[in-house]
Amino acid sequence: HNLITPKMASLEAFIAANKNEIEILSKQKVKCLITGHEMALDLQVMKKHWTGKSYKKKKRLKRQAKESIDLDEYEFIIPHKFNPKMAYCLLTKDTLNL
């Protein structure tokens, strides 16, 4: 039988609430898409990271970068994967400073 414990349910709820920021790498590992940090698939570890200083700082920087320039109006320019102060051109394959 497939029994779901309350701990598993709260882990699933946490992942669902942060689904745009979490990449599941394996049954035991996840990656934060905001900071690039890989960690154990454990609710306490994940909560600690999501409430930590590094996450909050990178999240704020990404938000500021998005607010400063609207990249949606450019067809081939997307936000840089790792640096919120940069963008990436899909056409020329160049990294751009914002």
mmCIF file of C-alpha atoms in Angstrom, residues 4-42:
data_model
loop_
_atom_site.group_PDB
_atom_site.id
_atom_site.type_symbol
_atom_site.label_atom_id
_atom_site.label_comp_id
_atom_site.label_asym_id
_atom_site.label_seq_id
_atom_site.Cartn_x
_atom_site.Cartn_y
_atom_site.Cartn_z
ATOM 1 C CA ILE A 4 1.628 9.030 2.734
ATOM 2 C CA THR A 5 2.848 10.242 6.091
ATOM 3 C CA PRO A 6 2.146 13.809 7.311
ATOM 4 C CA LYS A 7 5.858 14.575 6.833
ATOM 5 C CA MET A 8 5.680 13.476 3.166
ATOM 6 C CA ALA A 9 2.495 15.494 2.642
ATOM 7 C CA SER A 10 4.083 18.659 4.044
ATOM 8 C CA LEU A 11 7.179 18.075 1.862
ATOM 9 C CA GLU A 12 4.938 17.736 -1.189
ATOM 10 C CA ALA A 13 3.087 20.913 -0.161
ATOM 11 C CA PHE A 14 6.394 22.798 0.201
ATOM 12 C CA ILE A 15 7.541 21.624 -3.229
ATOM 13 C CA ALA A 16 4.182 22.561 -4.768
ATOM 14 C CA ALA A 17 4.303 26.023 -3.174
ATOM 15 C CA ASN A 18 7.810 26.611 -4.574
ATOM 16 C CA LYS A 19 7.498 24.606 -7.805
ATOM 17 C CA ASN A 20 8.995 27.344 -10.011
ATOM 18 C CA GLU A 21 12.109 27.471 -7.837
ATOM 19 C CA ILE A 22 12.787 23.749 -7.269
ATOM 20 C CA GLU A 23 14.272 21.185 -9.616
ATOM 21 C CA ILE A 24 14.077 17.593 -8.402
ATOM 22 C CA LEU A 25 17.379 15.938 -9.303
ATOM 23 C CA SER A 26 16.758 12.480 -7.805
ATOM 24 C CA LYS A 27 14.783 10.751 -5.066
ATOM 25 C CA GLN A 28 17.151 12.249 -2.497
ATOM 26 C CA LYS A 29 18.277 15.548 -4.031
ATOM 27 C CA VAL A 30 16.778 18.862 -5.149
ATOM 28 C CA LYS A 31 18.207 22.065 -6.581
ATOM 29 C CA CYS A 32 17.143 25.615 -5.796
ATOM 30 C CA LEU A 33 16.774 27.402 -9.133
ATOM 31 C CA ILE A 34 17.274 30.792 -7.475
ATOM 32 C CA THR A 35 20.679 30.096 -5.904
ATOM 33 C CA GLY A 36 21.767 26.949 -7.751
ATOM 34 C CA HIS A 37 22.278 25.219 -4.382
ATOM 35 C CA GLU A 38 21.775 21.438 -4.330
ATOM 36 C CA MET A 39 20.494 19.863 -1.121
ATOM 37 C CA ALA A 40 18.881 16.781 0.342
ATOM 38 C CA LEU A 41 15.203 16.212 -0.357
ATOM 39 C CA ASP A 42 14.396 16.923 3.272
#
